Short mmCIF file of C-alpha atoms in Angstrom, two decimals:
data_model
loop_
_atom_site.label_atom_id
_atom_site.label_comp_id
_atom_site.label_asym_id
_atom_site.label_seq_id
_atom_site.Cartn_x
_atom_site.Cartn_y
_atom_site.Cartn_z
CA UNK A 121 74.77 -95.15 -21.00
CA UNK A 122 77.49 -92.96 -22.36
CA UNK A 123 76.83 -91.33 -25.85
CA UNK A 124 77.96 -93.54 -28.79
CA UNK A 125 80.23 -90.83 -29.99
CA UNK A 126 82.13 -91.55 -26.85
CA UNK A 127 81.79 -95.18 -26.55
CA UNK A 128 83.22 -95.56 -30.11
CA UNK A 129 86.28 -93.32 -29.50
CA UNK A 130 89.40 -95.25 -30.53
CA UNK A 131 92.35 -95.96 -28.46
CA UNK A 132 94.89 -96.25 -31.14
CA UNK A 133 95.95 -94.08 -34.23
CA UNK A 134 95.12 -97.30 -36.45
CA UNK A 135 91.44 -97.10 -35.51
CA UNK A 136 91.07 -93.34 -36.16
CA UNK A 137 88.63 -92.89 -39.18
CA UNK A 138 89.94 -90.66 -41.98
CA UNK A 139 92.70 -87.99 -41.72
CA UNK A 140 95.14 -90.14 -43.86
CA UNK A 141 96.99 -87.13 -45.01
CA UNK A 142 98.43 -86.65 -41.61
CA UNK A 143 97.77 -90.09 -39.78
CA UNK A 144 98.45 -92.55 -42.84
CA UNK A 145 101.31 -94.77 -42.69
CA UNK A 146 104.56 -92.75 -42.67
CA UNK A 147 102.71 -89.52 -42.19
CA UNK A 148 104.21 -86.89 -39.91
CA UNK A 149 101.68 -86.77 -37.23
CA UNK A 150 101.41 -90.74 -37.08
CA UNK A 151 105.22 -90.86 -36.65
CA UNK A 152 105.21 -88.27 -33.85
CA UNK A 153 102.32 -90.30 -31.99
CA UNK A 154 104.22 -93.49 -32.53
CA UNK A 155 107.66 -92.38 -31.19
CA UNK A 156 106.26 -90.37 -28.22
CA UNK A 157 108.03 -87.00 -28.99
CA UNK A 158 105.38 -84.63 -28.64
CA UNK A 159 105.80 -80.87 -29.74
CA UNK A 160 103.60 -78.22 -29.16
CA UNK A 161 100.76 -78.63 -31.70
CA UNK A 162 97.54 -77.02 -33.04
CA UNK A 163 94.81 -79.26 -34.47
CA UNK A 164 92.64 -77.29 -36.88
CA UNK A 165 89.42 -78.45 -38.47
CA UNK A 166 85.75 -78.88 -38.45
CA UNK A 167 83.82 -80.46 -35.68
CA UNK A 168 83.53 -84.21 -35.48
CA UNK A 169 86.79 -84.94 -37.48
CA UNK A 170 88.86 -86.57 -34.80
CA UNK A 171 91.01 -83.74 -33.10
CA UNK A 172 90.03 -84.48 -29.51
CA UNK A 173 90.41 -88.25 -30.18
CA UNK A 174 93.93 -88.05 -31.65
CA UNK A 175 94.92 -85.55 -28.93
CA UNK A 176 93.93 -88.10 -26.33
CA UNK A 177 95.73 -91.09 -27.95
CA UNK A 178 98.82 -88.82 -28.22
CA UNK A 179 98.67 -87.91 -24.63
CA UNK A 180 98.28 -91.47 -23.48
CA UNK A 181 101.61 -92.43 -25.07
CA UNK A 182 103.64 -89.88 -22.74
CA UNK A 183 104.68 -90.02 -19.34
CA UNK A 184 103.43 -86.38 -18.85
CA UNK A 185 100.64 -85.51 -16.52
CA UNK A 186 97.70 -84.68 -18.65
CA UNK A 187 95.24 -81.83 -18.06
CA UNK A 188 92.41 -81.11 -20.23
CA UNK A 189 90.67 -77.60 -20.44
CA UNK A 190 88.05 -76.08 -22.77
CA UNK A 191 88.74 -72.41 -23.53
CA UNK A 192 84.84 -71.97 -23.67
CA UNK A 193 84.61 -72.13 -19.86
CA UNK A 194 88.02 -72.22 -18.62
CA UNK A 195 89.85 -69.20 -17.21
CA UNK A 196 93.18 -67.79 -16.20
CA UNK A 197 92.76 -69.36 -12.68
CA UNK A 198 92.40 -72.84 -14.29
CA UNK A 199 95.93 -72.13 -16.03
CA UNK A 200 97.40 -70.87 -12.57
CA UNK A 201 96.12 -74.13 -10.99
CA UNK A 202 98.25 -76.02 -13.50
CA UNK A 203 101.14 -74.00 -13.19
CA UNK A 204 101.23 -74.52 -9.55
CA UNK A 205 101.65 -78.26 -10.06
CA UNK A 206 104.80 -77.74 -12.32
CA UNK A 207 107.88 -79.12 -10.63
CA UNK A 208 105.94 -81.11 -8.21
CA UNK A 209 105.99 -84.92 -7.69
CA UNK A 210 102.77 -85.13 -9.71
CA UNK A 211 104.37 -83.56 -12.82
CA UNK A 212 107.94 -84.98 -12.65
CA UNK A 213 107.70 -86.05 -16.25
CA UNK A 214 106.29 -82.67 -17.41
CA UNK A 215 102.84 -81.37 -18.14
CA UNK A 216 100.80 -81.98 -21.39
CA UNK A 217 97.93 -79.56 -21.62
CA UNK A 218 95.12 -80.33 -24.07
CA UNK A 219 93.19 -76.87 -24.70
CA UNK A 220 90.21 -77.32 -26.69
CA UNK A 221 88.70 -74.33 -28.51
CA UNK A 222 91.63 -72.45 -27.97
CA UNK A 223 90.21 -69.52 -30.13
CA UNK A 224 87.99 -68.72 -27.13
CA UNK A 225 91.06 -67.70 -25.07
CA UNK A 226 91.98 -64.02 -25.30
CA UNK A 227 95.29 -62.76 -25.96
CA UNK A 228 96.29 -62.36 -22.35
CA UNK A 229 95.08 -65.90 -21.47
CA UNK A 230 97.12 -67.33 -24.36
CA UNK A 231 100.09 -65.27 -23.44
CA UNK A 232 99.77 -66.65 -19.83
CA UNK A 233 101.05 -70.04 -21.29
CA UNK A 234 104.09 -68.73 -23.17
CA UNK A 235 106.93 -68.81 -20.60
CA UNK A 236 106.19 -72.51 -19.78
CA UNK A 237 105.72 -73.41 -23.42
CA UNK A 238 109.17 -71.90 -24.17
CA UNK A 239 110.97 -73.62 -21.41
CA UNK A 240 109.29 -76.96 -22.13
CA UNK A 241 107.46 -77.34 -18.72
CA UNK A 242 104.20 -77.30 -20.53
CA UNK A 243 103.63 -79.19 -23.84
CA UNK A 244 100.48 -77.66 -25.45
CA UNK A 245 98.16 -79.45 -27.72
CA UNK A 246 95.41 -77.24 -28.66
CA UNK A 247 92.32 -77.52 -30.97
CA UNK A 248 90.21 -75.17 -32.92
CA UNK A 249 87.60 -75.09 -35.61
CA UNK A 250 88.66 -71.64 -36.68
CA UNK A 251 91.50 -70.68 -38.92
CA UNK A 252 94.38 -70.38 -36.27
CA UNK A 253 96.27 -67.70 -38.33
CA UNK A 254 93.30 -65.40 -37.66
CA UNK A 255 92.40 -66.50 -34.07
CA UNK A 256 95.53 -67.68 -32.20
CA UNK A 257 98.24 -65.27 -30.71
CA UNK A 258 101.25 -65.11 -33.09
CA UNK A 259 103.69 -66.15 -30.35
CA UNK A 260 101.79 -69.35 -29.72
CA UNK A 261 101.69 -70.04 -33.43
CA UNK A 262 105.53 -69.63 -33.90
CA UNK A 263 106.11 -72.32 -31.41
CA UNK A 264 103.52 -74.87 -32.48
CA UNK A 265 103.28 -77.21 -35.41
CA UNK A 266 99.68 -76.90 -37.12
CA UNK A 267 97.93 -79.89 -38.46
CA UNK A 268 94.69 -79.54 -40.41
CA UNK A 269 91.87 -82.02 -39.95
CA UNK A 270 89.75 -82.30 -43.02
CA UNK A 271 86.03 -83.07 -43.26
CA UNK A 272 85.52 -86.75 -43.19
CA UNK A 273 84.53 -88.53 -46.57
CA UNK A 274 81.31 -90.43 -47.00
CA UNK A 275 83.14 -93.83 -46.77
CA UNK A 276 84.93 -92.77 -43.83
CA UNK A 277 81.73 -91.97 -41.82
CA UNK A 278 80.02 -95.01 -43.39
CA UNK A 279 82.70 -97.17 -41.72
CA UNK A 280 82.36 -95.32 -38.44
CA UNK A 281 78.47 -95.97 -38.50
CA UNK A 282 78.94 -99.62 -39.00
CA UNK A 283 81.43 -99.74 -36.19
CA UNK A 284 78.77 -97.90 -34.18
CA UNK A 285 76.19 -100.48 -34.99
CA UNK A 286 78.36 -103.26 -33.45
CA UNK A 287 78.63 -101.18 -30.29
CA UNK A 288 75.21 -100.37 -29.99
CA UNK A 289 73.95 -104.06 -30.47
CA UNK A 290 76.41 -104.92 -27.51
CA UNK A 291 74.99 -102.35 -25.28
CA UNK A 292 71.46 -102.34 -26.12
CA UNK A 293 71.05 -106.13 -26.65
CA UNK A 294 69.18 -105.53 -29.98
CA UNK A 295 69.66 -106.95 -33.32
CA UNK A 296 70.20 -103.92 -35.51
CA UNK A 297 69.85 -104.50 -39.44
CA UNK A 298 70.11 -101.83 -42.01
CA UNK A 299 69.66 -101.07 -45.77
CA UNK A 300 73.00 -100.22 -47.26
CA UNK A 301 71.52 -96.99 -48.94
CA UNK A 302 69.96 -95.99 -45.85
CA UNK A 303 73.29 -96.07 -43.96
CA UNK A 304 74.98 -94.32 -46.94
CA UNK A 305 72.40 -91.71 -46.73
CA UNK A 306 73.01 -91.14 -42.96
CA UNK A 307 76.67 -90.84 -43.86
CA UNK A 308 76.00 -88.26 -46.65
CA UNK A 309 74.04 -86.06 -44.67
CA UNK A 310 76.51 -85.96 -41.70
CA UNK A 311 78.32 -83.57 -44.03
CA UNK A 312 81.73 -84.72 -42.75
CA UNK A 313 81.00 -84.75 -39.09
CA UNK A 314 81.22 -88.36 -37.63
CA UNK A 315 79.82 -87.20 -34.25
CA UNK A 316 76.69 -86.04 -35.96
CA UNK A 317 76.34 -89.28 -37.92
CA UNK A 318 76.71 -91.22 -34.75
CA UNK A 319 74.26 -89.23 -32.92
CA UNK A 320 71.69 -89.69 -35.58
CA UNK A 321 72.49 -93.49 -35.57
CA UNK A 322 71.83 -93.59 -32.00
CA UNK A 323 68.65 -91.93 -32.41
CA UNK A 324 67.50 -94.50 -34.91
CA UNK A 325 68.71 -97.33 -32.53
CA UNK A 326 66.56 -96.22 -29.66
CA UNK A 327 63.38 -95.18 -31.83
CA UNK A 328 61.71 -98.47 -31.17
CA UNK A 329 61.07 -101.09 -28.39
CA UNK A 330 61.44 -104.10 -30.61
CA UNK A 331 64.25 -106.57 -30.16
CA UNK A 332 65.08 -106.11 -33.81
CA UNK A 333 65.60 -102.52 -35.33
CA UNK A 334 65.66 -102.08 -39.07
CA UNK A 335 67.20 -98.89 -40.46
CA UNK A 336 65.66 -98.45 -43.72
CA UNK A 337 65.54 -95.23 -45.81
CA UNK A 338 62.32 -93.91 -44.01
CA UNK A 339 63.85 -94.19 -40.62
CA UNK A 340 67.20 -92.75 -41.74
CA UNK A 341 65.39 -89.73 -43.22
CA UNK A 342 63.28 -89.39 -40.12
CA UNK A 343 66.40 -89.39 -37.93
CA UNK A 344 68.53 -86.88 -39.89
CA UNK A 345 65.91 -84.45 -40.93
CA UNK A 346 68.46 -82.09 -42.72
CA UNK A 347 72.13 -82.33 -43.50
CA UNK A 348 74.85 -81.23 -41.20
CA UNK A 349 75.56 -78.03 -43.16
CA UNK A 350 77.52 -75.68 -41.13
CA UNK A 351 78.10 -72.07 -41.63
CA UNK A 352 79.79 -69.53 -39.60
CA UNK A 353 79.26 -66.01 -41.40
CA UNK A 354 81.96 -64.60 -38.88
CA UNK A 355 84.40 -67.34 -39.47
CA UNK A 356 87.06 -68.61 -42.00
CA UNK A 357 84.41 -70.62 -43.87
CA UNK A 358 82.61 -67.46 -44.75
CA UNK A 359 85.46 -65.88 -46.59
CA UNK A 360 86.33 -69.24 -48.31
CA UNK A 361 82.74 -69.44 -49.82
CA UNK A 362 82.78 -65.82 -50.85
CA UNK A 363 86.11 -66.44 -52.58
CA UNK A 364 84.85 -69.66 -54.41
CA UNK A 365 81.68 -67.63 -55.21
CA UNK A 366 83.40 -64.78 -56.93
CA UNK A 367 86.05 -67.22 -58.68
CA UNK A 368 83.17 -69.34 -60.02
CA UNK A 369 81.46 -66.15 -61.58
CA UNK A 370 84.83 -65.22 -62.93
CA UNK A 371 85.35 -68.63 -64.43
CA UNK A 372 82.09 -68.41 -66.31
CA UNK A 373 80.63 -71.36 -64.34
CA UNK A 374 76.90 -70.53 -63.51
CA UNK A 375 76.35 -73.95 -61.85
CA UNK A 376 79.35 -73.53 -59.35
CA UNK A 377 78.34 -69.97 -58.75
CA UNK A 378 74.67 -70.87 -57.88
CA UNK A 379 75.93 -73.70 -55.60
CA UNK A 380 77.97 -71.02 -53.68
CA UNK A 381 75.25 -68.66 -53.73
CA UNK A 382 73.12 -71.29 -52.04
CA UNK A 383 75.76 -71.80 -49.42
CA UNK A 384 75.78 -67.94 -48.73
CA UNK A 385 71.81 -67.68 -48.62
CA UNK A 386 71.91 -70.45 -45.93
CA UNK A 387 74.07 -68.26 -43.90
CA UNK A 388 71.56 -65.48 -44.00
CA UNK A 389 74.18 -62.85 -45.05
CA UNK A 390 72.28 -60.92 -47.55
CA UNK A 391 74.57 -57.88 -47.20
CA UNK A 392 77.86 -59.77 -48.29
CA UNK A 393 76.17 -61.32 -51.18
CA UNK A 394 74.97 -57.85 -52.49
CA UNK A 395 78.30 -56.26 -52.02
CA UNK A 396 80.09 -58.93 -53.58
CA UNK A 397 77.82 -59.08 -56.58
CA UNK A 398 78.36 -55.40 -57.18
CA UNK A 399 82.02 -55.70 -56.98
CA UNK A 400 82.02 -58.67 -59.39
CA UNK A 401 79.98 -56.63 -61.77
CA UNK A 402 82.59 -54.11 -62.31
CA UNK A 403 85.87 -56.00 -61.35
CA UNK A 404 85.22 -59.22 -63.43
CA UNK A 405 82.51 -58.33 -66.21
CA UNK A 406 83.23 -54.55 -66.44
CA UNK A 407 83.18 -53.02 -69.97
CA UNK A 408 82.78 -56.20 -71.68
CA UNK A 409 79.04 -55.99 -70.70
CA UNK A 410 78.69 -52.42 -69.35
CA UNK A 411 74.80 -52.77 -68.67
CA UNK A 412 75.53 -55.70 -66.25
CA UNK A 413 76.25 -53.49 -63.17
CA UNK A 414 72.97 -51.74 -63.89
CA UNK A 415 70.93 -54.98 -64.06
CA UNK A 416 72.91 -56.33 -61.07
CA UNK A 417 72.20 -53.07 -59.01
CA UNK A 418 68.36 -53.51 -59.83
CA UNK A 419 68.44 -57.22 -58.48
CA UNK A 420 70.47 -56.47 -55.54
CA UNK A 421 67.87 -53.52 -54.62
CA UNK A 422 65.01 -55.92 -55.28
CA UNK A 423 66.77 -58.34 -52.95
CA UNK A 424 67.29 -55.92 -50.12
CA UNK A 425 63.61 -54.77 -50.31
CA UNK A 426 62.27 -58.49 -50.36
CA UNK A 427 64.55 -60.11 -48.00
CA UNK A 428 64.77 -63.70 -47.54
CA UNK A 429 63.36 -66.18 -48.80
CA UNK A 430 62.30 -64.30 -51.93
CA UNK A 431 65.55 -62.48 -52.16
CA UNK A 432 67.01 -65.78 -53.49
CA UNK A 433 65.23 -65.24 -56.77
CA UNK A 434 66.76 -61.90 -58.00
CA UNK A 435 70.21 -62.93 -56.44
CA UNK A 436 70.05 -66.09 -58.54
CA UNK A 437 69.10 -63.95 -61.57
CA UNK A 438 72.03 -61.67 -61.04
CA UNK A 439 74.58 -64.53 -60.44
CA UNK A 440 73.56 -66.38 -63.68
CA UNK A 441 73.73 -63.13 -65.57
CA UNK A 442 77.23 -62.31 -64.30
CA UNK A 443 78.48 -65.79 -64.72
CA UNK A 444 77.19 -66.19 -68.25
CA UNK A 445 78.22 -62.72 -69.50
CA UNK A 446 81.61 -62.03 -71.33
CA UNK A 447 84.50 -60.84 -68.90
CA UNK A 448 86.83 -57.94 -68.62
CA UNK A 449 89.04 -56.70 -65.98
CA UNK A 450 90.39 -53.78 -67.98
CA UNK A 451 88.71 -50.93 -65.87
CA UNK A 452 90.10 -52.33 -62.66
CA UNK A 453 93.61 -52.86 -64.19
CA UNK A 454 93.52 -49.33 -65.50
CA UNK A 455 92.58 -47.68 -62.15
CA UNK A 456 95.15 -49.87 -60.26
CA UNK A 457 97.95 -48.94 -62.64
CA UNK A 458 97.08 -45.10 -62.16
CA UNK A 459 96.89 -45.54 -58.48
CA UNK A 460 100.21 -47.29 -58.42
CA UNK A 461 101.91 -44.44 -60.34
CA UNK A 462 100.50 -41.85 -57.82
CA UNK A 463 102.00 -43.94 -54.91
CA UNK A 464 105.40 -44.49 -56.49
CA UNK A 465 106.25 -41.63 -58.94
CA UNK A 466 106.62 -37.87 -59.18
CA UNK A 467 103.39 -37.36 -61.11
CA UNK A 468 103.83 -33.84 -61.84
CA UNK A 469 101.24 -30.97 -62.15
CA UNK A 470 98.03 -30.80 -63.84
CA UNK A 471 98.77 -29.32 -67.56
CA UNK A 472 98.01 -25.49 -67.73
CA UNK A 473 95.31 -25.77 -70.39
CA UNK A 474 93.43 -28.24 -68.41
CA UNK A 475 93.13 -26.05 -65.26
CA UNK A 476 90.23 -24.42 -63.95
CA UNK A 477 89.57 -21.15 -65.86
CA UNK A 478 86.27 -20.05 -64.62
CA UNK A 479 87.42 -17.03 -62.69
CA UNK A 480 88.54 -13.65 -63.27
CA UNK A 481 92.33 -13.45 -63.76
CA UNK A 482 92.74 -16.99 -64.75
CA UNK A 483 93.93 -16.17 -68.15
CA UNK A 484 96.64 -14.11 -66.74
CA UNK A 485 98.08 -17.03 -64.97
CA UNK A 486 97.80 -19.07 -68.24
CA UNK A 487 95.04 -21.27 -67.04
CA UNK A 488 92.93 -22.79 -69.83
CA UNK A 489 94.44 -20.51 -72.47
CA UNK A 490 95.43 -23.28 -75.01
CA UNK A 491 92.52 -25.55 -74.17
CA UNK A 492 90.69 -26.88 -77.35
CA UNK A 493 87.06 -27.69 -76.96
CA UNK A 494 86.57 -30.94 -78.60
CA UNK A 495 82.94 -30.51 -79.64
CA UNK A 496 84.20 -27.78 -81.98
CA UNK A 497 86.15 -30.41 -84.02
CA UNK A 498 85.11 -33.07 -86.41
CA UNK A 499 83.98 -36.18 -84.52
CA UNK A 500 84.15 -34.37 -81.36
CA UNK A 501 87.87 -34.98 -81.21
CA UNK A 502 91.03 -32.78 -81.38
CA UNK A 503 94.35 -34.05 -80.45
CA UNK A 504 95.90 -32.51 -77.30
CA UNK A 505 97.94 -33.67 -74.20
CA UNK A 506 95.74 -34.47 -71.18
CA UNK A 507 98.17 -36.23 -69.01
CA UNK A 508 100.68 -34.44 -66.89
CA UNK A 509 103.94 -33.88 -68.69
CA UNK A 510 105.84 -36.37 -66.54
CA UNK A 511 103.29 -39.13 -67.47
CA UNK A 512 102.50 -38.26 -71.06
CA UNK A 513 103.65 -41.69 -72.50
CA UNK A 514 101.65 -43.72 -69.78
CA UNK A 515 98.97 -46.23 -70.92
CA UNK A 516 96.49 -47.26 -68.25
CA UNK A 517 93.50 -48.47 -70.39
CA UNK A 518 94.29 -51.58 -72.35
CA UNK A 519 90.97 -53.08 -73.81
CA UNK A 520 90.19 -56.67 -73.31
CA UNK A 521 89.32 -58.84 -76.37
CA UNK A 522 85.52 -58.77 -76.26
CA UNK A 523 82.77 -57.38 -78.68
CA UNK A 524 82.07 -54.31 -76.77
CA UNK A 525 85.61 -53.25 -76.11
CA UNK A 526 86.83 -54.10 -79.61
CA UNK A 527 84.18 -51.31 -80.65
CA UNK A 528 85.51 -48.86 -78.12
CA UNK A 529 89.03 -49.67 -79.63
CA UNK A 530 87.84 -49.38 -83.21
CA UNK A 531 86.13 -46.08 -82.37
CA UNK A 532 89.10 -44.55 -80.51
CA UNK A 533 91.37 -45.59 -83.39
CA UNK A 534 89.05 -44.07 -85.99
CA UNK A 535 88.89 -40.54 -84.38
CA UNK A 536 92.66 -40.51 -83.26
CA UNK A 537 93.53 -41.29 -86.89
CA UNK A 538 91.75 -38.09 -88.31
CA UNK A 539 93.55 -34.85 -88.43
#
C-alpha cells in the first residue's frame, strides 16, 4: 500500500490544505495555477506544507513535458539528459522542470540551467526548505517569483487528518473512530507538518488487528511520542530564533525569552546561546545594570563547564536576569558614534598635553607639558580638553533614563560644575 501522505495528495488547488495567503480565492499563485501561465517559481517553506503537491497540480495544467529531479541525489548529467530532449517531438510544448531541494545544487549546477530558463525552453519550479536568498544563486533568484509556504495551523492539519481517516477506512477495510481531543492532539504535535501528522495517523491505524480501531488519547500519545519540533542550527531558522531571543530580552519579556532559550537548547548549540547572552548584557542592559555582565559571564562559564542538560539552569538564570533588568544601549550608541566619526571625518591628532611623556626629551617636543593630573584637584577633577581639536564639541555618551545612569549624570554634573 502506498503511504497515506501520498494517497491523500490532492489533485486540485481547492483541495490543498492551508496556504490561503497564496492559494486563497483571488490570490496570485492560485490565479497563475488556474490560467496555466507558469513563470519560473521558487517555493520556500518547511517540510509537509504542500510545496510538492502544488507544484504537481500546476505542472499537470500545462502542455509542457514534466521532469522531476531531487537535488539531493541529482547531478549535472541529469540536467544534460533533460537538455538533450529540448526541441524534440517529446518536448514540443516546452519543458517544465520541478527541482526539489534546490539548495543542494551547487552554484555550477544551478548555473547550468540559466541559458534555458532565460530563453524559455525550460520553466523551473523549485522548492527549498531553506531561505532562498541565502542558498540559491542570485541569477536564478532574479528570474524567479518566490512564494513562501508557511507552517500549517492546527485546524488545517486536523482537516487533513480527518480526510486521511476516510482514505484509511477505504484501504484497510477497517472502521476508524476517534476522540476529537485525541485527533486534535495529533494535529498539535505535528507542529505544522501535515506529512508528519499523517504518518502518525497511519501508525495508529495499523496498530491493531481488530476491525474497529479507536484512536483515543493514549493511542495518540503512543504514536506521536514527541512533537515535530524541527531545528537546523546551520539554517535560517537558527538566526530567526536568535533574533527573537534577543528581542524578547530587550523587550523585557522573560516568558518569551525563556521560550526561545528552550528552542535554542533543543538545538544543542550552547556556544551561540552563550555568545548572544554576553552581547545582550552590554548591548541592551549595559550601564543600566553594570553588574549584569559579570553575573551573566559567571552563568555562561558555569554552563560551558556543565554542558547540557545541566547547562540549561544557569542559562535560564542569566536570561531571566537580563529580561527583568533595566535597559540601556547608551554604551553601544557611544562607541558606534565614535567609530562612525573615525570612518567619516578628519579626526585630527591627539592633543599635545595628552601624548606620552614617559621618555627623555618628550618635554622638548611639547608632549605632556600642560597636562593637569586630576587627582591633584578637588573631587579628582580639573577642566581640560581631552578630545582632539577637530572633535572638541562632540558628544558620544548620552545617558539613558535609568537609576544607575542618572547617578552617573548627577555625579558628572556636580564635579564639572566646580571651579
